[in-house]
PDB file of C-alpha atoms in Angstrom:
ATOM      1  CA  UNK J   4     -27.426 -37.840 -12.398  1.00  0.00           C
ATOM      2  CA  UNK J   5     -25.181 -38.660 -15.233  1.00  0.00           C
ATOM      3  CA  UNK J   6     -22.566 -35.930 -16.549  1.00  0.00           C
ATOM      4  CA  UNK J   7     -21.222 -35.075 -19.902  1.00  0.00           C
ATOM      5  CA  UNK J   8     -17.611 -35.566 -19.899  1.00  0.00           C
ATOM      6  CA  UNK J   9     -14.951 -33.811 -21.524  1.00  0.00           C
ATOM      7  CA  UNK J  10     -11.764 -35.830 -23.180  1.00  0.00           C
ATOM      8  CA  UNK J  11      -8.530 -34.049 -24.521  1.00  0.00           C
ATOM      9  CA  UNK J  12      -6.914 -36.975 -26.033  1.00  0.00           C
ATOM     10  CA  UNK J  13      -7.286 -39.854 -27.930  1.00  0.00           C
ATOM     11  CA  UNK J  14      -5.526 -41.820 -24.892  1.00  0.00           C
ATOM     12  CA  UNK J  15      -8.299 -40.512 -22.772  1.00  0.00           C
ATOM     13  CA  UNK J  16     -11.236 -41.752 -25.095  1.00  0.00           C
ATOM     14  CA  UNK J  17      -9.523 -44.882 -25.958  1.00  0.00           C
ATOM     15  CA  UNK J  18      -9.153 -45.448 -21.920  1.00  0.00           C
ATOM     16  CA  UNK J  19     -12.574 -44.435 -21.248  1.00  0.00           C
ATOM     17  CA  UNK J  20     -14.154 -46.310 -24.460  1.00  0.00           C
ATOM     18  CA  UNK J  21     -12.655 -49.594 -22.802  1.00  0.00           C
ATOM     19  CA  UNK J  22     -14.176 -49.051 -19.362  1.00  0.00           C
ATOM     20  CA  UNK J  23     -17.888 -48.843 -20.958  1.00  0.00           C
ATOM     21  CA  UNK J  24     -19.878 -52.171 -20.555  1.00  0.00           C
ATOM     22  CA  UNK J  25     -20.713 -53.566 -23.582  1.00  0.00           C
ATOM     23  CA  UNK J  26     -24.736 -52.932 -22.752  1.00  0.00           C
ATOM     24  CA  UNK J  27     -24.306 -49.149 -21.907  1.00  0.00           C
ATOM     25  CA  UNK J  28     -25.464 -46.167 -24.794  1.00  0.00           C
ATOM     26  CA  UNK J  29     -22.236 -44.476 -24.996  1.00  0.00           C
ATOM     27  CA  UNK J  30     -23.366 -40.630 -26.530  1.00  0.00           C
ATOM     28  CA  UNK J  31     -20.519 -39.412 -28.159  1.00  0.00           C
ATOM     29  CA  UNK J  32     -20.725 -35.719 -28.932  1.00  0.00           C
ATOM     30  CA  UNK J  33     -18.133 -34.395 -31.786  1.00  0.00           C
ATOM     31  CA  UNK J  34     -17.398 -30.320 -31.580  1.00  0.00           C
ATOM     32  CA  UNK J  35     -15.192 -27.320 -31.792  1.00  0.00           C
ATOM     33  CA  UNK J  36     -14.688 -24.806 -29.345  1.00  0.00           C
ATOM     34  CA  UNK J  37     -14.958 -21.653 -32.003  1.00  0.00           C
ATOM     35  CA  UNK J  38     -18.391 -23.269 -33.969  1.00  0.00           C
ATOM     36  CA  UNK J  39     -20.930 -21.442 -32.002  1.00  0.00           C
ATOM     37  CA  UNK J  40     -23.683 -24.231 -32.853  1.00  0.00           C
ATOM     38  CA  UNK J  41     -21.556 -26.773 -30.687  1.00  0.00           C
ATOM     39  CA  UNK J  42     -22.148 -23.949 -27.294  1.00  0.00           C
ATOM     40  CA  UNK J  43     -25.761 -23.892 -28.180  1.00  0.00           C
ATOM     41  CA  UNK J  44     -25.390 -28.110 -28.265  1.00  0.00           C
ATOM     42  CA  UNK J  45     -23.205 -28.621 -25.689  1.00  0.00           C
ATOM     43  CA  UNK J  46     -25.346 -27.258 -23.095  1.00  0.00           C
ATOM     44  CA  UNK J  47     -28.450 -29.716 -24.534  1.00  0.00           C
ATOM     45  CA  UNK J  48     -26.434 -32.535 -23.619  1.00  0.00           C
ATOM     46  CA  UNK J  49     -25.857 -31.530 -20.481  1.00  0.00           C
ATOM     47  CA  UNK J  50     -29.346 -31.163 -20.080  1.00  0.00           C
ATOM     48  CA  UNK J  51     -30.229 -34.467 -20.984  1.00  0.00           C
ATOM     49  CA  UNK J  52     -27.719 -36.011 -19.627  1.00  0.00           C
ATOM     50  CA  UNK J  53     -28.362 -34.630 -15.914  1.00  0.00           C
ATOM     51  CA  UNK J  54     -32.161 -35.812 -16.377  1.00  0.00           C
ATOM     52  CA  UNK J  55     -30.571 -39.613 -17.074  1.00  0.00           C
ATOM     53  CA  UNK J  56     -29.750 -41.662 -13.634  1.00  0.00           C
ATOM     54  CA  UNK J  57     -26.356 -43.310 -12.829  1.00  0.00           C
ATOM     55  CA  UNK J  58     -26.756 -46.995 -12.863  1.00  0.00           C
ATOM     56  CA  UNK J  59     -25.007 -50.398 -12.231  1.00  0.00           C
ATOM     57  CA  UNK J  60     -24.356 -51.088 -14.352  1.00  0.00           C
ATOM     58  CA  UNK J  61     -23.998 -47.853 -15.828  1.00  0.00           C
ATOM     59  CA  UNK J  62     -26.813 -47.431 -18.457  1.00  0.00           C
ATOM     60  CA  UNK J  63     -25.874 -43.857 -20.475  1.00  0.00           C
ATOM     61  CA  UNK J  64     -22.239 -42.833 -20.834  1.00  0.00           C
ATOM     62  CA  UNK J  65     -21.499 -39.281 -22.193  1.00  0.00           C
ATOM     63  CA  UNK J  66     -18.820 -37.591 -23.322  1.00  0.00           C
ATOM     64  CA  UNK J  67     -17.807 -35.086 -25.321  1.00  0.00           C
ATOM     65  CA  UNK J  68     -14.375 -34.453 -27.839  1.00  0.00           C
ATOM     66  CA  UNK J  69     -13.005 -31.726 -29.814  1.00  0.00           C
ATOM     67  CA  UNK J  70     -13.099 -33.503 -33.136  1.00  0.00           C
ATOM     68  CA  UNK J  71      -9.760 -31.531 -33.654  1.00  0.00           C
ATOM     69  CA  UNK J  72      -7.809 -32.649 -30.560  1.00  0.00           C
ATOM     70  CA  UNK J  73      -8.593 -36.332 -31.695  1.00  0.00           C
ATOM     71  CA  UNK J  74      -8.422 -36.755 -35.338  1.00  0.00           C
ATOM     72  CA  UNK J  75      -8.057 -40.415 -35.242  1.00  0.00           C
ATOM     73  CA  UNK J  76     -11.184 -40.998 -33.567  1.00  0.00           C
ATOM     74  CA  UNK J  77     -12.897 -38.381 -35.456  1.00  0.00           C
ATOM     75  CA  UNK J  78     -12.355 -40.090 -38.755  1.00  0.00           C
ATOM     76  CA  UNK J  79     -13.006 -43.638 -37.246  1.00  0.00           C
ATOM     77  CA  UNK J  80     -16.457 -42.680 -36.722  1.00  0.00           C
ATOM     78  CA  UNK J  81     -16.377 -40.216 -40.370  1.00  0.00           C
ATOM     79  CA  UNK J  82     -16.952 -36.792 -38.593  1.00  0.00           C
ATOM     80  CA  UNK J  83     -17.208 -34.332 -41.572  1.00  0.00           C
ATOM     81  CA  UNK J  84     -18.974 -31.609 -39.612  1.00  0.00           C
ATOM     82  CA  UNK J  85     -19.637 -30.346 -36.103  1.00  0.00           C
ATOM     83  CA  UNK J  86     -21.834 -31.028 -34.003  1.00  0.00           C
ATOM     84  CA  UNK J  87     -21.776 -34.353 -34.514  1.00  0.00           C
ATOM     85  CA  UNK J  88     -23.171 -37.319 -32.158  1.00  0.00           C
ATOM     86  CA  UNK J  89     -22.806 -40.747 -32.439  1.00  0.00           C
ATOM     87  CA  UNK J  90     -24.586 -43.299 -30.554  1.00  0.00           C
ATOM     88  CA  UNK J  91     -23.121 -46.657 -29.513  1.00  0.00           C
ATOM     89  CA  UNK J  92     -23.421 -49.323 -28.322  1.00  0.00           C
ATOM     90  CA  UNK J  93     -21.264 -52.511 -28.098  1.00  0.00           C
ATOM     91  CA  UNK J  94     -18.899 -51.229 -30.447  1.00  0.00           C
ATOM     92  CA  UNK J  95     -21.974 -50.749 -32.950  1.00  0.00           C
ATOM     93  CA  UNK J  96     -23.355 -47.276 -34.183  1.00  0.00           C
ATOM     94  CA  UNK J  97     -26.777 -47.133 -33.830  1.00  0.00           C
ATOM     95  CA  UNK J  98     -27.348 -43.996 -34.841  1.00  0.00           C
ATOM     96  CA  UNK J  99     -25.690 -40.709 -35.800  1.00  0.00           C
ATOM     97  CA  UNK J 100     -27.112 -36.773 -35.909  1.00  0.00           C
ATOM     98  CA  UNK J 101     -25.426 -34.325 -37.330  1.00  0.00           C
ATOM     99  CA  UNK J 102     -26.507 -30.503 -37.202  1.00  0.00           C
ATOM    100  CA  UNK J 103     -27.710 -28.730 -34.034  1.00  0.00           C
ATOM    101  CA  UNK J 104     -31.479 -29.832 -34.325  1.00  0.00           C
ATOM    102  CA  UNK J 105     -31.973 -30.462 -29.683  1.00  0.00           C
ATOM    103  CA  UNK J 106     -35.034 -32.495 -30.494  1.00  0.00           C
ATOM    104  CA  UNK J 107     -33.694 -34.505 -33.185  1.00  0.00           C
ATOM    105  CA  UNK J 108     -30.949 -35.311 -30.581  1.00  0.00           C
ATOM    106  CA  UNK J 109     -33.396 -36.099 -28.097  1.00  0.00           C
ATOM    107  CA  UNK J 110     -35.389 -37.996 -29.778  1.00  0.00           C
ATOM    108  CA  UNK J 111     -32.453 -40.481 -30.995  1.00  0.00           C
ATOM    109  CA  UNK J 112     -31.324 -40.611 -27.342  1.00  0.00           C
ATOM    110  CA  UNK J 113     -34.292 -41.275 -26.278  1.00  0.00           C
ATOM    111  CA  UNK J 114     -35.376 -44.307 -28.729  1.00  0.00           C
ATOM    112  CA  UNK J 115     -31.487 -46.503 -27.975  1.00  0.00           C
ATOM    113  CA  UNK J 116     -31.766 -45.598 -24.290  1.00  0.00           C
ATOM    114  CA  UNK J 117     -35.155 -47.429 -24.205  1.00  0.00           C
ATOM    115  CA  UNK J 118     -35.390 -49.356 -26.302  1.00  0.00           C
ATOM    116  CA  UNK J 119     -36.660 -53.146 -24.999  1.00  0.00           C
ATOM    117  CA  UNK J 120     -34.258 -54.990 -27.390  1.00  0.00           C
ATOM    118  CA  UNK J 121     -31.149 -53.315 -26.321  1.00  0.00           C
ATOM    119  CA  UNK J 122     -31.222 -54.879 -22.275  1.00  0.00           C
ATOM    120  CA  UNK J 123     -31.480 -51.430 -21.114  1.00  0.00           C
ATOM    121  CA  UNK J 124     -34.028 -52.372 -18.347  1.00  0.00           C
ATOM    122  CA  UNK J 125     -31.664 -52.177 -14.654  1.00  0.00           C
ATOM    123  CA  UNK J 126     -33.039 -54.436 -11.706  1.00  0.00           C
ATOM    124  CA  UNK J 127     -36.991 -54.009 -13.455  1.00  0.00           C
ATOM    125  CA  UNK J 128     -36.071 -50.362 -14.159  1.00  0.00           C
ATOM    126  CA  UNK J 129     -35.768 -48.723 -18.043  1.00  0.00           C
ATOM    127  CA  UNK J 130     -32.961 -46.650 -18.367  1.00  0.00           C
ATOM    128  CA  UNK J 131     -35.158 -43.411 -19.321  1.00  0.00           C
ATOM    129  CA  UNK J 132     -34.488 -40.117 -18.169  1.00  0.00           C
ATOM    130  CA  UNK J 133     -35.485 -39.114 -14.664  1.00  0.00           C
ATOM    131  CA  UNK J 134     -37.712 -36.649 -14.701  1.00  0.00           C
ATOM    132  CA  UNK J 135     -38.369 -36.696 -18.615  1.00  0.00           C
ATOM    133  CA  UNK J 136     -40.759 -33.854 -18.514  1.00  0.00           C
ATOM    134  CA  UNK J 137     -38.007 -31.469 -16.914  1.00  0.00           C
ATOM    135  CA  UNK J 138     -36.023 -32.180 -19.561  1.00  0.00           C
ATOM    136  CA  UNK J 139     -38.135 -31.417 -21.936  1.00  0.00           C
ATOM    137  CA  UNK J 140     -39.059 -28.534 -20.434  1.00  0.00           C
ATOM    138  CA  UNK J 141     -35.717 -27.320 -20.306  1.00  0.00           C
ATOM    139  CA  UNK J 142     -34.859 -28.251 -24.204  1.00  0.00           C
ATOM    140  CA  UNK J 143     -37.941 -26.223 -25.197  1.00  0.00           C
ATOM    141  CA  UNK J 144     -36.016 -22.782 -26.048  1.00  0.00           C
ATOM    142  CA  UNK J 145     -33.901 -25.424 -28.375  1.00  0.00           C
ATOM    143  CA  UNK J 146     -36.626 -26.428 -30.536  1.00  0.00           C
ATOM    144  CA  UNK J 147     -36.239 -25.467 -34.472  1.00  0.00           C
ATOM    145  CA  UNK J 148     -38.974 -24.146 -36.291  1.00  0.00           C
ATOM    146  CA  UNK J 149     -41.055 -27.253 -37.833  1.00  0.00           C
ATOM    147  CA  UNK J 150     -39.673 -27.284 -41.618  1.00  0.00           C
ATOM    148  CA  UNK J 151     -42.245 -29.509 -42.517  1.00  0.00           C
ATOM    149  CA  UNK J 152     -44.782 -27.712 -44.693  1.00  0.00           C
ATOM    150  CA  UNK J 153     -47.700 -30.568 -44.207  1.00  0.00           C
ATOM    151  CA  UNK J 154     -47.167 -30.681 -40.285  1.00  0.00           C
ATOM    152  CA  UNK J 155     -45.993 -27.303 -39.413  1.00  0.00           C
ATOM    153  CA  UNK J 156     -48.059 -24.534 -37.980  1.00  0.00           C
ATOM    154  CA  UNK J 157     -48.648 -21.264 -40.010  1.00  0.00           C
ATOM    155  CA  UNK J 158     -45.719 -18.823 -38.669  1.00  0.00           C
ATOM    156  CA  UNK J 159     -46.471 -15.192 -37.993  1.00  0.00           C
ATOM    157  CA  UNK J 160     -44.540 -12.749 -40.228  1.00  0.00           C
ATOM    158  CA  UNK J 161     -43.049 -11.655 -36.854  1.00  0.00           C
ATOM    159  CA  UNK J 162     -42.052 -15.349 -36.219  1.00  0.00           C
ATOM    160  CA  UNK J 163     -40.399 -16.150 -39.981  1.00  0.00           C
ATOM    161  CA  UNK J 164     -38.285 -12.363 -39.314  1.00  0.00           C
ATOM    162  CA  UNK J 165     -37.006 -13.503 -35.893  1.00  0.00           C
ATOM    163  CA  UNK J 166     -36.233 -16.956 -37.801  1.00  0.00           C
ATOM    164  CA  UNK J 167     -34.107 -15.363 -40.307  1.00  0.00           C
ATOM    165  CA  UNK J 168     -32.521 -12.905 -37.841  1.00  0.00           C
ATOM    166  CA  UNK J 169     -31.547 -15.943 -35.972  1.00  0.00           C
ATOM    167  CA  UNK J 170     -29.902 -17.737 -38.788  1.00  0.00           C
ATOM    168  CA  UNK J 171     -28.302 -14.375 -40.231  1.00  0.00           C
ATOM    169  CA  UNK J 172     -27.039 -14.141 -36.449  1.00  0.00           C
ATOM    170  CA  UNK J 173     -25.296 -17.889 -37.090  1.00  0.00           C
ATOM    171  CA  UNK J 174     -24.071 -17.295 -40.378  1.00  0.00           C
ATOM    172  CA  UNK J 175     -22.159 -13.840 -39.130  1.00  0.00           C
ATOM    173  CA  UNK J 176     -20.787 -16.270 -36.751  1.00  0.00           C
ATOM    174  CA  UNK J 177     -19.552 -18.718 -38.906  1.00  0.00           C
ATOM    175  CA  UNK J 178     -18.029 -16.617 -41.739  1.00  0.00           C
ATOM    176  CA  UNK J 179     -15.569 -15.295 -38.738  1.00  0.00           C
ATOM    177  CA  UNK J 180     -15.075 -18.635 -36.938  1.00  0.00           C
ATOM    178  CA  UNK J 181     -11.240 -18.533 -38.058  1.00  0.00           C
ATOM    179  CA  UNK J 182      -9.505 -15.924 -40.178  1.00  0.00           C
ATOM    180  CA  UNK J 183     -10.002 -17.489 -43.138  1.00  0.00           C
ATOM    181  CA  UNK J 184     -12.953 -19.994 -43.881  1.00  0.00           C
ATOM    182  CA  UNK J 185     -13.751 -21.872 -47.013  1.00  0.00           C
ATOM    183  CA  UNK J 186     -17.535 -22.764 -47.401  1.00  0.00           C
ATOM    184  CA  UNK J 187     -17.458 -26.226 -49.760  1.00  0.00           C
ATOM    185  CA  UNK J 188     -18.611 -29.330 -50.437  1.00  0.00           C
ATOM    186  CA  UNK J 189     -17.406 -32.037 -49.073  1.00  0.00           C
ATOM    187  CA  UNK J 190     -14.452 -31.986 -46.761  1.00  0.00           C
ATOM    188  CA  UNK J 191     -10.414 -30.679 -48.049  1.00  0.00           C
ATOM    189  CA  UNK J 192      -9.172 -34.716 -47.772  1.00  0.00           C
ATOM    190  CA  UNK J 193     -12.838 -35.323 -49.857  1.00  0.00           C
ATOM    191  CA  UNK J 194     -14.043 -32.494 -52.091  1.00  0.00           C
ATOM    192  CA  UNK J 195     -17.353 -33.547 -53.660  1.00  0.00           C
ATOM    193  CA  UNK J 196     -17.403 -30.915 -56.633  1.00  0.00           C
ATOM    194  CA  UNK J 197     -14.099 -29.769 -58.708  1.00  0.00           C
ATOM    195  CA  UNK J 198     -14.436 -26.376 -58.113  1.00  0.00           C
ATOM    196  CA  UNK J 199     -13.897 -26.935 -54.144  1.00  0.00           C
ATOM    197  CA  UNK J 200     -11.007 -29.434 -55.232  1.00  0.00           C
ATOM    198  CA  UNK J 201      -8.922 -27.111 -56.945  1.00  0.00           C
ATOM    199  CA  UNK J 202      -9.869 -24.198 -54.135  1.00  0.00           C
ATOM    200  CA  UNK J 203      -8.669 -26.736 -51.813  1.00  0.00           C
ATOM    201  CA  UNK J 204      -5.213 -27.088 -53.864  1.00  0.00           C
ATOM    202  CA  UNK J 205      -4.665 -23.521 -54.142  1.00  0.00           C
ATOM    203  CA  UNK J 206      -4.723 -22.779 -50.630  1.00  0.00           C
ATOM    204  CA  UNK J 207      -2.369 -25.815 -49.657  1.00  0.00           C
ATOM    205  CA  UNK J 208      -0.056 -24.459 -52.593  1.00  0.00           C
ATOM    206  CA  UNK J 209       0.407 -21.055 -50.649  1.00  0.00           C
ATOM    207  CA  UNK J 210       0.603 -22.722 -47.071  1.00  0.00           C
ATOM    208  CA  UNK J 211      -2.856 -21.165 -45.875  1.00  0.00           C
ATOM    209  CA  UNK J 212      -4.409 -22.099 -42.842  1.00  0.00           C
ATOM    210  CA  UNK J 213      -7.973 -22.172 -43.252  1.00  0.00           C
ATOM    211  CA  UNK J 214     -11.078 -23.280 -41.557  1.00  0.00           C
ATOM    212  CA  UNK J 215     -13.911 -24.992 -43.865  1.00  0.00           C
ATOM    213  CA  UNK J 216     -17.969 -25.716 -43.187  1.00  0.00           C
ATOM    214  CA  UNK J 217     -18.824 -28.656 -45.779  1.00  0.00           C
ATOM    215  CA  UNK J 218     -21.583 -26.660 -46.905  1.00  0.00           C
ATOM    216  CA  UNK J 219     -23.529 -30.773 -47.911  1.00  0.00           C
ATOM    217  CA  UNK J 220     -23.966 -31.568 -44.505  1.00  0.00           C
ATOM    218  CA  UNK J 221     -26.115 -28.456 -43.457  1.00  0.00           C
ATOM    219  CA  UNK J 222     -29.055 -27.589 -46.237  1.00  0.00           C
ATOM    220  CA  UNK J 223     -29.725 -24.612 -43.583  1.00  0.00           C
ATOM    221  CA  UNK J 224     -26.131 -22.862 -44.182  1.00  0.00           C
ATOM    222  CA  UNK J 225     -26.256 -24.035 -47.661  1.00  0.00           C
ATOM    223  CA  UNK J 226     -29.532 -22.036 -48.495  1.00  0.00           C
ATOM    224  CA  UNK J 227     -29.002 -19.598 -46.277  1.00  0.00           C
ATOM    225  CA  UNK J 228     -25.567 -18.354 -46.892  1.00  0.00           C
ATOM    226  CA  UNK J 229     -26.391 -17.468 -50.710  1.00  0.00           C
ATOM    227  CA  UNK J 230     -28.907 -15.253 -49.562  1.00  0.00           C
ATOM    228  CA  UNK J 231     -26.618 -13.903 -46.608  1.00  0.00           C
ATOM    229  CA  UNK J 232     -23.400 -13.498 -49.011  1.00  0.00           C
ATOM    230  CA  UNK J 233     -25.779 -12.613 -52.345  1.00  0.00           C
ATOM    231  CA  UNK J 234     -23.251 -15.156 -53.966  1.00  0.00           C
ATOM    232  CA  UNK J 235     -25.303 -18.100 -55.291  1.00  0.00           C
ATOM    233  CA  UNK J 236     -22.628 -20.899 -55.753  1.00  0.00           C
ATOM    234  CA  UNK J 237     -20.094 -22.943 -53.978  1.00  0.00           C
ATOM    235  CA  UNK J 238     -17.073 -22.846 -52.638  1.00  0.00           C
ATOM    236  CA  UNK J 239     -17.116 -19.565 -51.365  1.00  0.00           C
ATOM    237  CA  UNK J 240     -13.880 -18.367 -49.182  1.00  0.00           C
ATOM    238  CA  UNK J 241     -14.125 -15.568 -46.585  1.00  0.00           C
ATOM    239  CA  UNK J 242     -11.371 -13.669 -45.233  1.00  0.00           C
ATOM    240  CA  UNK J 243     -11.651 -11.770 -41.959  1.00  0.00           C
ATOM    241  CA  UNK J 244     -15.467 -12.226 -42.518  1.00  0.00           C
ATOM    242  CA  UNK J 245     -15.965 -10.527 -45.726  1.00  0.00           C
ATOM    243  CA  UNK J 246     -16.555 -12.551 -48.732  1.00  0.00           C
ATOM    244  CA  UNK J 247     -13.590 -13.054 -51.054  1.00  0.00           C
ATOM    245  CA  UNK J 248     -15.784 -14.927 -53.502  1.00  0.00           C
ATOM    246  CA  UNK J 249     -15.449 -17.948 -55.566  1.00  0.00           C
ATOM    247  CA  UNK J 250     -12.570 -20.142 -57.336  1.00  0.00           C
ATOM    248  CA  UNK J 251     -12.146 -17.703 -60.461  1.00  0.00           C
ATOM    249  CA  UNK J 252     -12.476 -14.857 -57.573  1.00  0.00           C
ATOM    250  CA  UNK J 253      -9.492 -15.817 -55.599  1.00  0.00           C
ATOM    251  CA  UNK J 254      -7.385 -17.101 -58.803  1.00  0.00           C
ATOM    252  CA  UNK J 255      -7.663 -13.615 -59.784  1.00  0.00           C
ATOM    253  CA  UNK J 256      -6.815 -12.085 -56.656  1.00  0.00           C
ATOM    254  CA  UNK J 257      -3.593 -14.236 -56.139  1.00  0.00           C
ATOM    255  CA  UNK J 258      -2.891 -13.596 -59.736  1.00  0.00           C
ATOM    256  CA  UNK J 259      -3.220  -9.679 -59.067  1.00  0.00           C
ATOM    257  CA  UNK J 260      -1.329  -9.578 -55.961  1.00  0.00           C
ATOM    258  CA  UNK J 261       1.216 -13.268 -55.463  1.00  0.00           C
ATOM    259  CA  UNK J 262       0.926 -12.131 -51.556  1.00  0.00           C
ATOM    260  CA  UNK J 263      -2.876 -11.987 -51.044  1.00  0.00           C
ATOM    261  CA  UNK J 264      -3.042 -14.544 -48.698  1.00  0.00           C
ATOM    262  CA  UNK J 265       0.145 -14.538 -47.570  1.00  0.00           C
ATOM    263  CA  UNK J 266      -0.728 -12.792 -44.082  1.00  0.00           C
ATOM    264  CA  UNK J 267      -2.248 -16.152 -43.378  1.00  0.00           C
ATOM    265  CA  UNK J 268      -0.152 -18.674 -44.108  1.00  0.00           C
ATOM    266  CA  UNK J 269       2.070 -21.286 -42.200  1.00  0.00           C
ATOM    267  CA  UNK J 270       6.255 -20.655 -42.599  1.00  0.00           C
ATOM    268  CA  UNK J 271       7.145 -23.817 -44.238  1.00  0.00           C
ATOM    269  CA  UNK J 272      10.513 -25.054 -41.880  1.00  0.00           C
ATOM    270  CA  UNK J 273      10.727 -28.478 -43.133  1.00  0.00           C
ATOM    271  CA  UNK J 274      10.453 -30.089 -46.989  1.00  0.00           C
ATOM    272  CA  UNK J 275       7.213 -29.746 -48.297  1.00  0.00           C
ATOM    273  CA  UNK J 276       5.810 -32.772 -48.272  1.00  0.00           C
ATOM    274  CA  UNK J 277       5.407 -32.550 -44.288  1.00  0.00           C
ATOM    275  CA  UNK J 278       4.026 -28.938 -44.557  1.00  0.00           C
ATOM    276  CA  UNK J 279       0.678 -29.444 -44.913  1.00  0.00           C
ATOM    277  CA  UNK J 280      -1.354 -26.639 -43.602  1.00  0.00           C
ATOM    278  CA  UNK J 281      -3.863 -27.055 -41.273  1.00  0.00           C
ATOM    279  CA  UNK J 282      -7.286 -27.373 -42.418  1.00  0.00           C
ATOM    280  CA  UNK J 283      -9.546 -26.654 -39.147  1.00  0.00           C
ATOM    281  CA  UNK J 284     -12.053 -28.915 -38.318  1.00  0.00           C
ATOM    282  CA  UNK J 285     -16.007 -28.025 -39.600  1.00  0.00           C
ATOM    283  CA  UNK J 286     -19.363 -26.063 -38.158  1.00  0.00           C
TER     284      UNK J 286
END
């Protein structure tokens, strides 16, 4: 059964990208160790990719990257959130999910890995998963809620309460995933609104480290988290996991108190053009 390798470094992928035959799927699965979707992902792939056989030549290839360890790579292939998969083959992206929906992934997986135009068939054999229905099986506690309001089943009031719990449950998550977080759109070297530009500025100005979601690439933390915060706009920037609040919010604060964010910034040692604070990678 095939594995889902880990890589540290951008030596590591570039060695293993060059090993891949040109007809193999390579899966390529974007995360970060403190965005709690990317556990609840991490162990899908697995999954699938222990229901997938080892071939010669080798059909599937999977790994997996911290899209922080490997920046390079991460903005070869335009990672702006996590998770993130791409799907590859030949040097060609076929396909790319981003978001923690299992059966999306699945699904996309399923359609390159078997598909007749891509010379997946091995000695009369499709590369498909072995035991597909396992798999399935297995993915099953995975499985969003249908969104679809022509296709979806009516949901129980019990069953839309557990829904929200479960996205409340993320959210609390997320707002604590590093000491300070910044909720925008678009991504600190790409702001897609002004306000999250200048919010952006003002915490490089002060040397903040800061993690950021890019609030565009995930309607479900975009909808949700104005109802979870009871702030309706965007950016938003948490501290310690309570909500600071907007861009006029935190202009005030730092204009009240020059030192409000100073607990988390980085000690500038060199000039400050090579000072840049870190800006941790999304969720």
């Amino acid at each position: 059964m095939s594995t889902l390798l880990e890589l540290k470094t951008e030596e590591e992928w570039n060695q293993h990208s060059a090993s891949v035959p040109p007809t193999t799927l390579q899966i390529i699965y974007f995360k970060a160790e403190w965005a709690a979707p990317c556990k609840q992902m991490t162990t899908v792939l697995q999954t699938l990719a222990s229901s997938y056989p080892i071939t010669e030549p080798l059909s599937t290839s999977w790994v997996a990257l911290d899209a922080e360890d490997v920046p390079d790579v991460s903005d070869s292939f335009d990672v702006t959130a996590v998770p993130f998969l791409v799907l590859q083959r030949n040097g060609q992206v076929l396909e790319t999910v981003s978001g923690s929906d299992a059966m999306k992934v699945r699904a996309a997986i399923e359609k390159h890995a078997n598909s007749p135009s891509t010379g997946a068939a091995v000695n009369g054999a499709t590369a498909s998963p072995a035991n597909n229905g396992a798999a399935a099986k297995n993915l099953s506690n995975y499985a969003p809620t249908p969104q679809d309001p022509a296709t979806a089943p009516e949901m129980s009031t019990a069953e839309i309460k557990e829904d929200k719990e479960s996205l409340h449950k993320r959210l609390s998550s997320l707002v604590k995933a590093a000491p300070v977080m910044l909720f925008m759109k678009g991504t600190p070297s790409a702001p897609q609104c002004g306000f999250s530009r200048q919010l952006v500025a003002l915490l490089r100005e002060n040397s903040v480290k800061y993690g950021f979601f890019n609030i565009l690439a995930d309607d479900e933390v975009r909808q949700g988290l104005k109802e979870f915060a009871d702030w309706p706009t965007f950016p938003q920037l948490w501290v310690d996991g309570d909500l600071v609040g907007g861009l006029d919010i935190v202009k005030e604060e730092m204009g009240n108190d020059p030192d409000f964010l100073k607990a988390y910034s980085v000690a500038k040692t060199a000039p400050a053009a090579s000072t840049q604070p870190t800006a941790t990678a999304t969720a």
